mmCIF file of C-alpha atoms in Angstrom:
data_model
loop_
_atom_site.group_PDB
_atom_site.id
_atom_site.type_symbol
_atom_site.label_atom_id
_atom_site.label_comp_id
_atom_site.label_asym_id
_atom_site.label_seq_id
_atom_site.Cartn_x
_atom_site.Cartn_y
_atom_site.Cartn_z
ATOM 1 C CA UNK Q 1 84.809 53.305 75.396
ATOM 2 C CA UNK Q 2 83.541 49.866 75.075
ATOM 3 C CA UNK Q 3 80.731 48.874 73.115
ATOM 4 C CA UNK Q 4 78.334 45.776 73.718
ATOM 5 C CA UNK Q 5 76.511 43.204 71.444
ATOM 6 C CA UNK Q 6 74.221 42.037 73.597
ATOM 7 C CA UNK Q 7 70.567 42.324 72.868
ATOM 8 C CA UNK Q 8 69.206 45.010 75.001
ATOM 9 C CA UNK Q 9 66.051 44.236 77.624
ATOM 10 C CA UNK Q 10 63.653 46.873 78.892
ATOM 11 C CA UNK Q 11 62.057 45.834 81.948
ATOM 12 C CA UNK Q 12 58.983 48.104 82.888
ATOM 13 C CA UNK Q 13 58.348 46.782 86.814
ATOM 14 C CA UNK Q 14 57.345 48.870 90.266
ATOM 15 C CA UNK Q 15 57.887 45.724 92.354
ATOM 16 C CA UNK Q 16 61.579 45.740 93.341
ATOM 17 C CA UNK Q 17 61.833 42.319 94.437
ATOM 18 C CA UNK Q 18 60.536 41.222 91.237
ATOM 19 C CA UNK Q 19 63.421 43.416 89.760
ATOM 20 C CA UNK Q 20 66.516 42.264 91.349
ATOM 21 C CA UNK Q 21 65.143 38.441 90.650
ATOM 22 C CA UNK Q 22 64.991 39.716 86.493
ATOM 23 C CA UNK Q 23 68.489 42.018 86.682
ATOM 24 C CA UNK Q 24 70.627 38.805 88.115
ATOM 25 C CA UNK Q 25 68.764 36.430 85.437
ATOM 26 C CA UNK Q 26 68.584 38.449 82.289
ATOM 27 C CA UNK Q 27 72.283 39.462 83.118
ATOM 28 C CA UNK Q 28 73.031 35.966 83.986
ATOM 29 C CA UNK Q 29 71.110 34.930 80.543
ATOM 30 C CA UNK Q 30 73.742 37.103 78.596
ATOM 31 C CA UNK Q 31 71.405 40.244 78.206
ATOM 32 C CA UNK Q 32 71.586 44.253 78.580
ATOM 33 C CA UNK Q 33 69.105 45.445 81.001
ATOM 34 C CA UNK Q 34 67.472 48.635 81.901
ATOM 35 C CA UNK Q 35 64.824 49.135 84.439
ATOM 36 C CA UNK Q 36 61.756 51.703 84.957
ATOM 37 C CA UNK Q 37 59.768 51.327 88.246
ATOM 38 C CA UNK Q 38 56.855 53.596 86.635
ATOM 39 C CA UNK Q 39 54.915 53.679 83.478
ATOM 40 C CA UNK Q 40 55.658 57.674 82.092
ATOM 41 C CA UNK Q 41 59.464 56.521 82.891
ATOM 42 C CA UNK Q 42 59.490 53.425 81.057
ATOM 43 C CA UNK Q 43 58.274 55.379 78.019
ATOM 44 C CA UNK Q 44 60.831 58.039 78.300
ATOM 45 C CA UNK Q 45 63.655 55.196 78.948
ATOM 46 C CA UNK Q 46 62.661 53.262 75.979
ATOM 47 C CA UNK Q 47 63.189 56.174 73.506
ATOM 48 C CA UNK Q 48 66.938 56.242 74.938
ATOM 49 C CA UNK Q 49 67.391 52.694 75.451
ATOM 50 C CA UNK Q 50 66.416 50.921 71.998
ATOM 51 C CA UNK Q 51 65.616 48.033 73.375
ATOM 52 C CA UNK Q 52 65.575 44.709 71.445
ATOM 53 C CA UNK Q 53 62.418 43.624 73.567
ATOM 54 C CA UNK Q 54 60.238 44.948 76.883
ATOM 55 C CA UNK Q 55 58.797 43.350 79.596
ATOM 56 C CA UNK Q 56 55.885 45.272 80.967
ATOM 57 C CA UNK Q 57 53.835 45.059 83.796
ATOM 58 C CA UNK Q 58 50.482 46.274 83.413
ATOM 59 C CA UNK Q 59 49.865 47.922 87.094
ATOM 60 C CA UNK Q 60 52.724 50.584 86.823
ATOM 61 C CA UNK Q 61 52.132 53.506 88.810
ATOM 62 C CA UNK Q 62 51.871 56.846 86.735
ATOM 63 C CA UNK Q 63 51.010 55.271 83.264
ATOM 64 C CA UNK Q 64 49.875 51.419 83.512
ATOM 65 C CA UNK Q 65 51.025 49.202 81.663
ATOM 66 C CA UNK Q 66 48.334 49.383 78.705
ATOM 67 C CA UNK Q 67 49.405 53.134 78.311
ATOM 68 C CA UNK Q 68 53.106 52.194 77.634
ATOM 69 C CA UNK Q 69 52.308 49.744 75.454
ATOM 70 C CA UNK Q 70 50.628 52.240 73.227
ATOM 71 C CA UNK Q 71 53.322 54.110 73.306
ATOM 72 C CA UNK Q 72 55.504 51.458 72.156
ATOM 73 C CA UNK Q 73 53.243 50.876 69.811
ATOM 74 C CA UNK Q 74 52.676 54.098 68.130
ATOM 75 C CA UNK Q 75 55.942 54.755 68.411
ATOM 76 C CA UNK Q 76 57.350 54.387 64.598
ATOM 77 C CA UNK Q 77 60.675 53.073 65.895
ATOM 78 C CA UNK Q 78 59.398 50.490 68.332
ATOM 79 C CA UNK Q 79 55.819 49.476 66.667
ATOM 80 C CA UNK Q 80 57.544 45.947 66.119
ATOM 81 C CA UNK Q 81 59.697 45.738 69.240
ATOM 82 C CA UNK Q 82 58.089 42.363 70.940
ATOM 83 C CA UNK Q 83 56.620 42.772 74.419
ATOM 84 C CA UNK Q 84 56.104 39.954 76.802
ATOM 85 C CA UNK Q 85 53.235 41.535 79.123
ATOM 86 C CA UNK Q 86 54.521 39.888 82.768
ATOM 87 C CA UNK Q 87 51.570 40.557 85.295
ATOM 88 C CA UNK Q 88 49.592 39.425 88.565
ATOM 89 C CA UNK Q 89 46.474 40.356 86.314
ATOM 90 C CA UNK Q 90 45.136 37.230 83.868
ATOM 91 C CA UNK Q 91 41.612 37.627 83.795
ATOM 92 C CA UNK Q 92 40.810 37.335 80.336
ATOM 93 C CA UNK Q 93 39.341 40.558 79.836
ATOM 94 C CA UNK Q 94 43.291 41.852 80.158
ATOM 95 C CA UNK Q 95 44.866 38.946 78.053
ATOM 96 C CA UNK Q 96 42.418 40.152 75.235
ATOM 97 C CA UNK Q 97 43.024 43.546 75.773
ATOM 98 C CA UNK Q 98 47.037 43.316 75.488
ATOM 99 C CA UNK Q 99 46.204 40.890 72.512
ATOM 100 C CA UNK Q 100 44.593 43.647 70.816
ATOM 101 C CA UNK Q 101 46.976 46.758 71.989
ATOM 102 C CA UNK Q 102 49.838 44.560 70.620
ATOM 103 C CA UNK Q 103 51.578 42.642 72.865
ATOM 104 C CA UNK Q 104 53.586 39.838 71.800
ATOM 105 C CA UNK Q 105 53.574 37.398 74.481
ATOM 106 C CA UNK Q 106 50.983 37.198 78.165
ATOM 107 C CA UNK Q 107 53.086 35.973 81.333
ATOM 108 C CA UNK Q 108 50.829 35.789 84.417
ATOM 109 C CA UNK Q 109 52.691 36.047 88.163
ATOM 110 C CA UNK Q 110 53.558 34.306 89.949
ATOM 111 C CA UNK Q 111 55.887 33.131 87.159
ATOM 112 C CA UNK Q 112 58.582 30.746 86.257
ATOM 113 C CA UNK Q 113 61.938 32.464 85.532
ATOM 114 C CA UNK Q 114 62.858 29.462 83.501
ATOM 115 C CA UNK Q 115 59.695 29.870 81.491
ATOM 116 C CA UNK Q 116 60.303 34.036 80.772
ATOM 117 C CA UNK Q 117 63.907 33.275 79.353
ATOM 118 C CA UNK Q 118 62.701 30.837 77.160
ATOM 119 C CA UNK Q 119 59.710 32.974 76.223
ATOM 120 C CA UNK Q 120 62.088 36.007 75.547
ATOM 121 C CA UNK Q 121 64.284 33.826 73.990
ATOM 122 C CA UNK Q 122 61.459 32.980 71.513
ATOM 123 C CA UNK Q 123 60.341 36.598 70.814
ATOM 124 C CA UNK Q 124 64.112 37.707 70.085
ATOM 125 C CA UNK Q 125 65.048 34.879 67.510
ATOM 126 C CA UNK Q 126 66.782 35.921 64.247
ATOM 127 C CA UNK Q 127 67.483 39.367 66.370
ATOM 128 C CA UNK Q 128 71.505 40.191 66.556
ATOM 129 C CA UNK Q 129 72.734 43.824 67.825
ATOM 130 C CA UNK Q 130 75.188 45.161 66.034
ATOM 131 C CA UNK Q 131 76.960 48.186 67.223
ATOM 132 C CA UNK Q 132 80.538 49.661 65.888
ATOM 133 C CA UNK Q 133 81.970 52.416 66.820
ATOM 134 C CA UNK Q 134 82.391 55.526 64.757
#
């Protein structure tokens, strides 16, 4: 069995373009990453995954993306996780309301891929997985 170091990314995204794009660049970038195309999977994923940080889109089918983030949120072992909200919605009404639900970081689409990684790369800083094996 082979373990990995690599921080872990949670990607909460229905558009599967958008996907594939952030699988080849987070991978690329050196990262773990695990995908949910809905918001009541994402949630359930999360709790397995342990993710080092999420990237959430807000209009998720199922749960949106406001309703995972409380989740995260309220969630004892993730209420410090960062999240980088990544969504075609910036009015500010929803920048201040992911503000105030907790999000770490507001990405409006279209975005720059260069800009996310450096943005992630920001909110993860100081973070190093470590995993042995038992």
């Amino acid at each position: 069995m082979s373990y990995s170091t690599n921080l872990r990314i949670f990607v909460a995204e229905d558009d599967e373009g958008i996907r594939e794009l952030l699988k080849i660049r987070l991978k690329a970038a050196g990262y773990d990453t695990f995908f949910a195309a809905d918001g009541v999977k994402a949630v359930a994923e999360i709790s397995k995954v342990a993710p080092d940080a999420i990237i959430l889109d807000i209009g998720l089918p199922k749960l949106d993306g406001f309703g995972v983030l409380e989740a995260v949120r309220t969630n004892l072992r993730f209420w410090k996780t960062p999240v980088l909200m990544l969504t075609a919605r910036h009015a500010a009404e929803d920048v201040q309301k992911a503000i105030d639900a907790g999000v770490n970081d507001y990405l409006a689409k279209p975005f720059d891929v260069g800009e996310l990684l450096v943005r992630l790369t920001r909110l993860l800083r100081g973070r190093v997985r470590t995993v042995r094996p038992f």
